[in-house]
mmCIF file of C-alpha atoms and ligand atoms in Angstrom:
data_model
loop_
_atom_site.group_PDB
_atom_site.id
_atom_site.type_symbol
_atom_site.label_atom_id
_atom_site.label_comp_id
_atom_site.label_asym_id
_atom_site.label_seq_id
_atom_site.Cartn_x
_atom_site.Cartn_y
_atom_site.Cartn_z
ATOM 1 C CA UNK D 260 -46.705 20.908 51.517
ATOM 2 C CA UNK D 261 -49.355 20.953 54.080
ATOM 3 C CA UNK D 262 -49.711 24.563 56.201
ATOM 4 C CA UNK D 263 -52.989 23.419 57.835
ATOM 5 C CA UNK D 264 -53.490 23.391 61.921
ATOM 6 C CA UNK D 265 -53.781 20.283 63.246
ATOM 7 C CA UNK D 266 -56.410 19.092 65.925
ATOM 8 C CA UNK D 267 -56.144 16.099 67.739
ATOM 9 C CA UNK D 268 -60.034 15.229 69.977
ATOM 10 C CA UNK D 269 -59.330 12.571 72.431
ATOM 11 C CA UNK D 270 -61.909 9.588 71.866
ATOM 12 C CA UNK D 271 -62.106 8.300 75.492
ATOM 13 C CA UNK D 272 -60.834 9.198 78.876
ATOM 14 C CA UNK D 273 -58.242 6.596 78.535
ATOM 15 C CA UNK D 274 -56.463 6.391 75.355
ATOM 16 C CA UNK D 275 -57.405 7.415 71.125
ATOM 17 C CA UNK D 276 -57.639 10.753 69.317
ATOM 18 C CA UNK D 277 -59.192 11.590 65.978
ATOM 19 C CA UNK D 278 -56.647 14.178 64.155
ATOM 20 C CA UNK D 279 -58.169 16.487 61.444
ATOM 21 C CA UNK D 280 -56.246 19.447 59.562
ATOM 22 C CA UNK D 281 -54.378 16.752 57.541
ATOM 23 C CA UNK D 282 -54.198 15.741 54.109
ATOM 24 C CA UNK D 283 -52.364 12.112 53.933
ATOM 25 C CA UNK D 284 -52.024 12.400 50.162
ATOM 26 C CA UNK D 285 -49.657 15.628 50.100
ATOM 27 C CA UNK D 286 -46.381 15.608 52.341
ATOM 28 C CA UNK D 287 -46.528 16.852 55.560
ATOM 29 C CA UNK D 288 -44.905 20.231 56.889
ATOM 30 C CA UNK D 289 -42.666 19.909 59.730
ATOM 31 C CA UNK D 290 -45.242 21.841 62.265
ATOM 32 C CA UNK D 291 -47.896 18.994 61.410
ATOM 33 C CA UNK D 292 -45.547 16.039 61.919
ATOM 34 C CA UNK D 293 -44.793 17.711 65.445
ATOM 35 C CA UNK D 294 -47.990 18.263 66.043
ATOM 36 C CA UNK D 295 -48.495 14.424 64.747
ATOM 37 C CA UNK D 296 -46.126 12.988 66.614
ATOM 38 C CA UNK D 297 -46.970 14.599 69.857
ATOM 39 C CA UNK D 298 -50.696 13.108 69.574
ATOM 40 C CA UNK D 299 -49.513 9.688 69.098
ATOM 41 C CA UNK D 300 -47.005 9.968 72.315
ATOM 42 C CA UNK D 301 -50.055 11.275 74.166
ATOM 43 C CA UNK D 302 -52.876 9.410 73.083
ATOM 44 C CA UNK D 303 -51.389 6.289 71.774
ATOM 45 C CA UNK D 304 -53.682 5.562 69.002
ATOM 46 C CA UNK D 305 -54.924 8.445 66.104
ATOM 47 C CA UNK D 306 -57.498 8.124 63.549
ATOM 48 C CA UNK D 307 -57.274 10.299 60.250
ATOM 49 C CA UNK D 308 -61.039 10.059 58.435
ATOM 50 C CA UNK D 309 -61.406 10.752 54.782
ATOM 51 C CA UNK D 310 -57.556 9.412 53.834
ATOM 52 C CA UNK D 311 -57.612 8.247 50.397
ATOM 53 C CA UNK D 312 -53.589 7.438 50.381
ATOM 54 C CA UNK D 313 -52.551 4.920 47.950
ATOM 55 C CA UNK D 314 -50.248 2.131 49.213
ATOM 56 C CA UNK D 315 -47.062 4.829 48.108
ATOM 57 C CA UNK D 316 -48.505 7.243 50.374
ATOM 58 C CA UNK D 317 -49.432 4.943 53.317
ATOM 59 C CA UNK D 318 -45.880 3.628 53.322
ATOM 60 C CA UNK D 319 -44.784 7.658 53.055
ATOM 61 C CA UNK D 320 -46.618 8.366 56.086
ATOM 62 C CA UNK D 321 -45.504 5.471 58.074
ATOM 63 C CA UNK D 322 -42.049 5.965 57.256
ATOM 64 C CA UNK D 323 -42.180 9.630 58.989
ATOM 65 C CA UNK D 324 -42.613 7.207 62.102
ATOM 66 C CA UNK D 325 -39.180 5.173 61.190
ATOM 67 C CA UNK D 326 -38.082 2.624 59.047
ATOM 68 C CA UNK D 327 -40.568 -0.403 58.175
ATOM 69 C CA UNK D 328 -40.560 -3.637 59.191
ATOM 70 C CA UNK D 329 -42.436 -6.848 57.114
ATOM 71 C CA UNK D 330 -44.715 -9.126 58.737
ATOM 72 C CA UNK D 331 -42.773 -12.220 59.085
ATOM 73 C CA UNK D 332 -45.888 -14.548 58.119
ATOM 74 C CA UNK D 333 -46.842 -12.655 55.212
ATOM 75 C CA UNK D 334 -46.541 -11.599 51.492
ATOM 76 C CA UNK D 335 -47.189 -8.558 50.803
ATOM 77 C CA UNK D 336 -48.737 -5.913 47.952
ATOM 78 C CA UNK D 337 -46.605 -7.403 44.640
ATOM 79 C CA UNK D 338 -45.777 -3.685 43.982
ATOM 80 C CA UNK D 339 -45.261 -2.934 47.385
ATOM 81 C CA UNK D 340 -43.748 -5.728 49.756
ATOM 82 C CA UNK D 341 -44.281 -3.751 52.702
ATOM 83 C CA UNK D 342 -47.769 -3.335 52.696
ATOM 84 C CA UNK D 343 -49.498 -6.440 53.796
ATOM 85 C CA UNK D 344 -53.104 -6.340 52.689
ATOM 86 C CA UNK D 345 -55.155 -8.924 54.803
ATOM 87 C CA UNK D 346 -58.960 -9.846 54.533
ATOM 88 C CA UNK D 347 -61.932 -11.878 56.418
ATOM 89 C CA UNK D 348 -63.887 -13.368 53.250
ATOM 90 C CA UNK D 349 -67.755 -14.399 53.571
ATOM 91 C CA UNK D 350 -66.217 -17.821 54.140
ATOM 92 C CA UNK D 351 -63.820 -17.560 56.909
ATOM 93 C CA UNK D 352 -64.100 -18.910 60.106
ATOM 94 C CA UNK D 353 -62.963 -16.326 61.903
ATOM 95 C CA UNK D 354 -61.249 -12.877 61.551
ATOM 96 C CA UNK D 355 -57.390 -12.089 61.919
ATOM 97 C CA UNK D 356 -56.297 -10.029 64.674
ATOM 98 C CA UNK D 357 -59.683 -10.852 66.966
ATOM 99 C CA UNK D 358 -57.629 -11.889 70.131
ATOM 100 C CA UNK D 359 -56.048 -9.129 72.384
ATOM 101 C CA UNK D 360 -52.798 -8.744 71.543
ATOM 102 C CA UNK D 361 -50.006 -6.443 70.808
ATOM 103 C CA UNK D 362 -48.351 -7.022 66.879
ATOM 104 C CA UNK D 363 -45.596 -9.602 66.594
ATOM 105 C CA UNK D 364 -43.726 -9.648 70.151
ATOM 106 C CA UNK D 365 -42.588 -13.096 69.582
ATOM 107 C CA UNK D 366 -39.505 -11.170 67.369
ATOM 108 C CA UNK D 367 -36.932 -9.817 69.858
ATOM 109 C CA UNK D 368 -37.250 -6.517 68.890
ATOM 110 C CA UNK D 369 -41.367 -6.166 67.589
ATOM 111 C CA UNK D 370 -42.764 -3.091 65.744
ATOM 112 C CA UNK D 371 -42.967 0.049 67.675
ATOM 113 C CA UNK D 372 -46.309 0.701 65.410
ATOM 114 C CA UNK D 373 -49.116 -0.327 63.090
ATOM 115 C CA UNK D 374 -50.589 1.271 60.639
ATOM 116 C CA UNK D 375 -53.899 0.299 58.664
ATOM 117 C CA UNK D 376 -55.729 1.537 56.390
ATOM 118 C CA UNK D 377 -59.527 0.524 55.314
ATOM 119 C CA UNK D 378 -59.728 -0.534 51.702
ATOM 120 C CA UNK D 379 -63.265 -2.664 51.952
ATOM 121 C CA UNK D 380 -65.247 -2.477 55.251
ATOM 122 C CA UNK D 381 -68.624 -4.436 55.853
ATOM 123 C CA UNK D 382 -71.910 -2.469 56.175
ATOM 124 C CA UNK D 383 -71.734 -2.398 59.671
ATOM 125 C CA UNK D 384 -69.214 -3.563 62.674
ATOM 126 C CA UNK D 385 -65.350 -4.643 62.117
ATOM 127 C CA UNK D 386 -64.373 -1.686 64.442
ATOM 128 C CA UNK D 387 -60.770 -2.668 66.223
ATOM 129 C CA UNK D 388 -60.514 -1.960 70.622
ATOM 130 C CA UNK D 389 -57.316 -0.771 71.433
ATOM 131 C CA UNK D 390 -56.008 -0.639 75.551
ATOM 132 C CA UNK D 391 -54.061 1.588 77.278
ATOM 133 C CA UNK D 392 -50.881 -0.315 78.881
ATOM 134 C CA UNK D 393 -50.086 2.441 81.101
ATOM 135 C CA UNK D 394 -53.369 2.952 82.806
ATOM 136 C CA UNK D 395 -53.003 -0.895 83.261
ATOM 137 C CA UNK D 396 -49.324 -0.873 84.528
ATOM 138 C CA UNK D 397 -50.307 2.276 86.897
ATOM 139 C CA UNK D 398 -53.790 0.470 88.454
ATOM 140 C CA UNK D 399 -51.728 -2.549 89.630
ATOM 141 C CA UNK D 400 -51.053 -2.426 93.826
ATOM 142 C CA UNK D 401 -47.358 -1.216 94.553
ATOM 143 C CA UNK D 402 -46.794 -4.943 95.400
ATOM 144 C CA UNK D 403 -48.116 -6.273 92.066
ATOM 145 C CA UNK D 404 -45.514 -3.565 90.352
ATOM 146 C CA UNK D 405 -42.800 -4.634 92.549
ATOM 147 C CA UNK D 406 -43.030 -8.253 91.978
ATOM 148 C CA UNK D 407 -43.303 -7.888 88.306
ATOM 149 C CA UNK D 408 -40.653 -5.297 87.851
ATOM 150 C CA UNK D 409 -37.617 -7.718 86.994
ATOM 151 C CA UNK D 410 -40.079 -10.310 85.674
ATOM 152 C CA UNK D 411 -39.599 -11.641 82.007
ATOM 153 C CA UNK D 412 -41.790 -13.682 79.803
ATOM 154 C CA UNK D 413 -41.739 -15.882 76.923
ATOM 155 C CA UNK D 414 -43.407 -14.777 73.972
ATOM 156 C CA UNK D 415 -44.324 -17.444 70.824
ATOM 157 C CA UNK D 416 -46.119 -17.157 67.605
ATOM 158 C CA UNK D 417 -47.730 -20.518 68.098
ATOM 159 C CA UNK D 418 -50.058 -20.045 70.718
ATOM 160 C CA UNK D 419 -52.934 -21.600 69.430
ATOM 161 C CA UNK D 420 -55.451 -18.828 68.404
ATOM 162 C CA UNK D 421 -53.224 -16.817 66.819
ATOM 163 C CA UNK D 422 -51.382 -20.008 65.289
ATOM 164 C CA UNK D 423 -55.006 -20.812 63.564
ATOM 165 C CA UNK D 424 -55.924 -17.027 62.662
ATOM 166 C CA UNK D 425 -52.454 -17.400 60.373
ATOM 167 C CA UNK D 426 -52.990 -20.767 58.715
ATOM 168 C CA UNK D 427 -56.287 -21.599 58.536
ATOM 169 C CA UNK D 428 -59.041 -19.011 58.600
ATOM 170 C CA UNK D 429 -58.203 -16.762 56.007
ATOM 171 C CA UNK D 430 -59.179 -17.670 52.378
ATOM 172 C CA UNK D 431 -57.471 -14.526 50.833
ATOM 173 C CA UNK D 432 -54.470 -14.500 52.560
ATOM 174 C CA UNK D 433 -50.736 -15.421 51.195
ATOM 175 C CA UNK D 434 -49.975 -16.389 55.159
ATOM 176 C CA UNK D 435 -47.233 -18.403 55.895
ATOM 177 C CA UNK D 436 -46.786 -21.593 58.319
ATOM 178 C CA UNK D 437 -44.599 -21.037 61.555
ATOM 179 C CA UNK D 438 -42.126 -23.322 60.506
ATOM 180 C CA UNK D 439 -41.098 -21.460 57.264
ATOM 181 C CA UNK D 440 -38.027 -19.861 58.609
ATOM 182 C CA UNK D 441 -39.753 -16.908 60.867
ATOM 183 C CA UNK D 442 -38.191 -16.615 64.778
ATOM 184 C CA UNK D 443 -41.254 -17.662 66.706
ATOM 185 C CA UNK D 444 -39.915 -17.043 70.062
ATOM 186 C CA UNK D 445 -38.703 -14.190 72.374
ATOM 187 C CA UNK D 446 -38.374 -13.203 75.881
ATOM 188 C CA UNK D 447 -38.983 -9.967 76.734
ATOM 189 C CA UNK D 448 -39.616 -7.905 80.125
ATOM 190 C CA UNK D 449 -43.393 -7.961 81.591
ATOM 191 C CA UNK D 450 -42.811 -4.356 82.236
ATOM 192 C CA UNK D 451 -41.155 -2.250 79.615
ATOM 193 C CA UNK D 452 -40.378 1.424 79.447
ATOM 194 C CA UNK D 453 -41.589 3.242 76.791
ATOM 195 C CA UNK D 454 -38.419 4.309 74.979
ATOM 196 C CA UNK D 455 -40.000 7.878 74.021
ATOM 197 C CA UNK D 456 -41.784 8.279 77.092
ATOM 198 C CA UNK D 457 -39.977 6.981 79.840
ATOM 199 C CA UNK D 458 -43.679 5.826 81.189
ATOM 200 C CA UNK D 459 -43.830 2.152 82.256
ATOM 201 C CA UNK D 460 -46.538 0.068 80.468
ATOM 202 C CA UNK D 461 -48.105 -3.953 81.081
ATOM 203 C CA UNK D 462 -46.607 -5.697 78.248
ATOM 204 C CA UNK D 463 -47.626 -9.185 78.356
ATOM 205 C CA UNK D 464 -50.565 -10.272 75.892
ATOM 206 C CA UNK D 465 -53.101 -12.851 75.488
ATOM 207 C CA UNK D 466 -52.441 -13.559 71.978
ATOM 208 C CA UNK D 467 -48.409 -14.358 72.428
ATOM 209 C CA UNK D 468 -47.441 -14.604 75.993
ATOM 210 C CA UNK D 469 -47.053 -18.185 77.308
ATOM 211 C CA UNK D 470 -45.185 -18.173 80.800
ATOM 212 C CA UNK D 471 -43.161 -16.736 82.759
ATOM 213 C CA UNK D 472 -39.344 -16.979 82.072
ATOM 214 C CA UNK D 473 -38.023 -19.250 84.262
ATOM 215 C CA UNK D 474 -41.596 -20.382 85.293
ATOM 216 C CA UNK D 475 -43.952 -23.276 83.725
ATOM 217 C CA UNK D 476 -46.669 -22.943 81.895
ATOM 218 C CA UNK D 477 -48.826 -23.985 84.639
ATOM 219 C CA UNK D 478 -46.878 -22.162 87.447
ATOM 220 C CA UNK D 479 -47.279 -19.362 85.115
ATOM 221 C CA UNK D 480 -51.249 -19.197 84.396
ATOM 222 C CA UNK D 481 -52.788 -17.948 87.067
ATOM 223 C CA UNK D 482 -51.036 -14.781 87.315
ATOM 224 C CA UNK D 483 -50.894 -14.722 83.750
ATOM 225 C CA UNK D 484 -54.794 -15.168 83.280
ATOM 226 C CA UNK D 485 -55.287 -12.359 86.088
ATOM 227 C CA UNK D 486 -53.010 -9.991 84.483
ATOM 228 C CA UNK D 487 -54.295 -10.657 80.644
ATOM 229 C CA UNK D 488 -57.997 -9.676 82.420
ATOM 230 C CA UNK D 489 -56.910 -6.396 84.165
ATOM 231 C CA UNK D 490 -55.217 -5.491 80.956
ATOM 232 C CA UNK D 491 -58.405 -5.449 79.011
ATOM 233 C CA UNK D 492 -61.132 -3.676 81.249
ATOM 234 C CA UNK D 493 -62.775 -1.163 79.738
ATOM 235 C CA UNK D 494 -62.251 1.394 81.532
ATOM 236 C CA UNK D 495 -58.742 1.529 79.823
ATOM 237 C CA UNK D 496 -59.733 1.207 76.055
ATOM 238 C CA UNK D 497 -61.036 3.016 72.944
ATOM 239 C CA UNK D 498 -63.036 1.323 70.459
ATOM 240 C CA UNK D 499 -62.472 2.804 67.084
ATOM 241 C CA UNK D 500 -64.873 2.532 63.661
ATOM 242 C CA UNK D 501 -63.533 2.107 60.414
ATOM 243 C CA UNK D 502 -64.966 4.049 57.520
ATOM 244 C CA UNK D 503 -63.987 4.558 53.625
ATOM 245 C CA UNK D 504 -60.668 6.335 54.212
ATOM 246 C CA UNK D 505 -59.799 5.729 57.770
ATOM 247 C CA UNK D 506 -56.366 5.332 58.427
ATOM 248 C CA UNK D 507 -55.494 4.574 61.918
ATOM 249 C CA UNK D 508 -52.144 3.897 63.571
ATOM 250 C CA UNK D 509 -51.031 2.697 67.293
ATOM 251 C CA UNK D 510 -48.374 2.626 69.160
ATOM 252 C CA UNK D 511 -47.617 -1.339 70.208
ATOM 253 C CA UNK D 512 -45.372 -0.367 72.976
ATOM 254 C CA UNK D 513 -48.049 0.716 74.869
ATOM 255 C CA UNK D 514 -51.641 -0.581 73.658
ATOM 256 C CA UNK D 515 -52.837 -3.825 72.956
ATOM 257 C CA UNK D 516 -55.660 -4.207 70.320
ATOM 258 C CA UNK D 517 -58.473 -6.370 69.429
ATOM 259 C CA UNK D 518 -60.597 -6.673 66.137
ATOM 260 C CA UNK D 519 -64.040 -7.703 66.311
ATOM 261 C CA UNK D 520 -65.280 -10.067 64.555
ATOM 262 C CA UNK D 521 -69.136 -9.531 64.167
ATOM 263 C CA UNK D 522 -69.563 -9.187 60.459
ATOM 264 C CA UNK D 523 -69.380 -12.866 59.398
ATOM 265 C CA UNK D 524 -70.968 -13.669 56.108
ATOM 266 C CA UNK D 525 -69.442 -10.184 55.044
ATOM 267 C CA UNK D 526 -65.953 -9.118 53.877
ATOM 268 C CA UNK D 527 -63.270 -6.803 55.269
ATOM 269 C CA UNK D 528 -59.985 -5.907 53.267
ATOM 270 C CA UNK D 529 -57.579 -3.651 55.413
ATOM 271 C CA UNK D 530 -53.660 -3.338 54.266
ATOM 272 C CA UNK D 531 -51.390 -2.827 56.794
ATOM 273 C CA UNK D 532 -47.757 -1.461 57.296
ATOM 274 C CA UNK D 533 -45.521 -1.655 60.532
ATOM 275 C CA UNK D 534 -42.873 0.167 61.829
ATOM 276 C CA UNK D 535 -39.477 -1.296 63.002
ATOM 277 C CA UNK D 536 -39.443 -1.207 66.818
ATOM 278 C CA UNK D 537 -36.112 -1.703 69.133
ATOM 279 C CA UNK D 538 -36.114 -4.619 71.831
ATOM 280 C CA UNK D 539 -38.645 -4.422 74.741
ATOM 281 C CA UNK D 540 -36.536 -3.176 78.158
HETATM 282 C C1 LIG L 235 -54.442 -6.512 63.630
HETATM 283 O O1 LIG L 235 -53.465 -5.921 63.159
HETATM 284 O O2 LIG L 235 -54.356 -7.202 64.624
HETATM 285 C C2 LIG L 235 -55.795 -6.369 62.947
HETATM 286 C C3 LIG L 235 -56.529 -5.153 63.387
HETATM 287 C C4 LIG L 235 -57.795 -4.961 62.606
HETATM 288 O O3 LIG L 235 -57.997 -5.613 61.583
HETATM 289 O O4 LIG L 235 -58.625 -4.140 63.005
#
């Protein structure tokens, strides 16, 4: 049982922390899961270097978070079903997850949080940007908040970059097609309230969000386009780097994310687990 203090170091003004004083590989005490647990409330996104967990212990960890949810478009580890393991190959086109976006809110009730864990990184680059949906939800006028308040939106799988990043890019991947019996559609608020927090965070997302509900596609894009912009400026994100060991998990309720994709000709393997989240309100 672990008896070390933990310290949590913010990474930017705006969201991220690095926590140290943990060992991933032994279970945790109660004091550090407090400790834990307060971090991710307050910074939304923690990084643990130096975390040699094997999949058991990754799916330990995330299970101190709540129960686990499986990607609906994947297979996962044959040993362990909830771990998805994912991976850009020299030959890909593209990466998966290089689009902002928040994890699977096409599912009426999408995973609360992600957690990944670096098992083969290139020599350089492959870090992941993650933005803070508060600061964005707080930096809107009082008339922008008010409109949106009651506003919902419809949220698909099939939007067409993400659509391609699951079916055609990614040599290594046991991905499934949309039509094989996953819900691709939900409609959730453009505003939701943090269910821990009470804080009010921007939840539509470039990578799922399609229109308004209620609204048209093309009645819907210009405010759409506007608010997918002020969601990602920088002055609300972290950008964190992977190394050996790194095990990293966010908080989707409140953060989007975005993995960049400037290692091609190289390979990245990350395996992934997610956290069962309750419906967006
Ligand atoms: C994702 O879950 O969207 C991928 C993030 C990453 O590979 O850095």
């Amino acid at each position: 049982m672990g008896t070390s203090t933990v310290t949590v170091t913010p990474v930017t003004g705006a969201t991220g922390a690095d926590v140290a004083g943990v060992d991933l590989t032994r279970p945790l005490s109660n004091a550090q899961w407090d400790s834990i647990h307060q971090a991710f409330l307050d910074h939304q996104v923690l990084r643990f270097r130096g975390q040699h967990v094997s999949p058991a212990q990754h799916l330990e960890f995330a299970r101190r978070f709540g129960p686990v949810q499986r990607y609906p478009y994947g297979n996962g580890l044959p040993d362990f079903p909830d771990v998805l393991e994912f991976s850009r190959n020299p030959g890909d086109a593209r990466n998966f997850g290089g689009l902002w976006h928040s994890d699977t809110t096409y599912l009426p009730e999408p995973p609360m949080a992600t957690m990944l864990v670096a098992r083969e990184l290139p020599p350089v680059g492959g870090d992941t940007l993650f933005a803070n949906m508060y600061l964005a939800h707080e930096t809107l006028s009082d008339g922008m908040q008010a409109m949106l308040a009651d506003m919902k939106a419809v949220f698909s799988a099939t939007k067409r970059y993400m659509e391609e990043d699951r079916v055609a890019v990614h040599s290594g991947n046991a991905l499934k097609k949309a039509d094989e019996g996953v819900t691709t559609e939900a409609v959730h608020p453009v505003v939701r309230t943090h269910p821990e927090t009470g804080r009010k965070a921007l939840y539509v997302n470039r990578g799922h969000t399609v229109r308004f509900d209620g609204w048209t596609a093309a009645e819907s894009e210009g405010l759409l386009n506007f608010l997918f912009g002020h969601a990602e400026r920088p002055e609300f994100q972290c950008r964190m780097n992977w190394e050996d060991g790194t095990l990293i998990v966010w908080d989707n309720r409140c953060l989007q994310h975005f993995a960049v994709d400037d290692y091609p000709g190289r390979r990245r393997v990350m395996q992934r687990v997610t956290i069962a989240g309750d419906a967006p309100a």
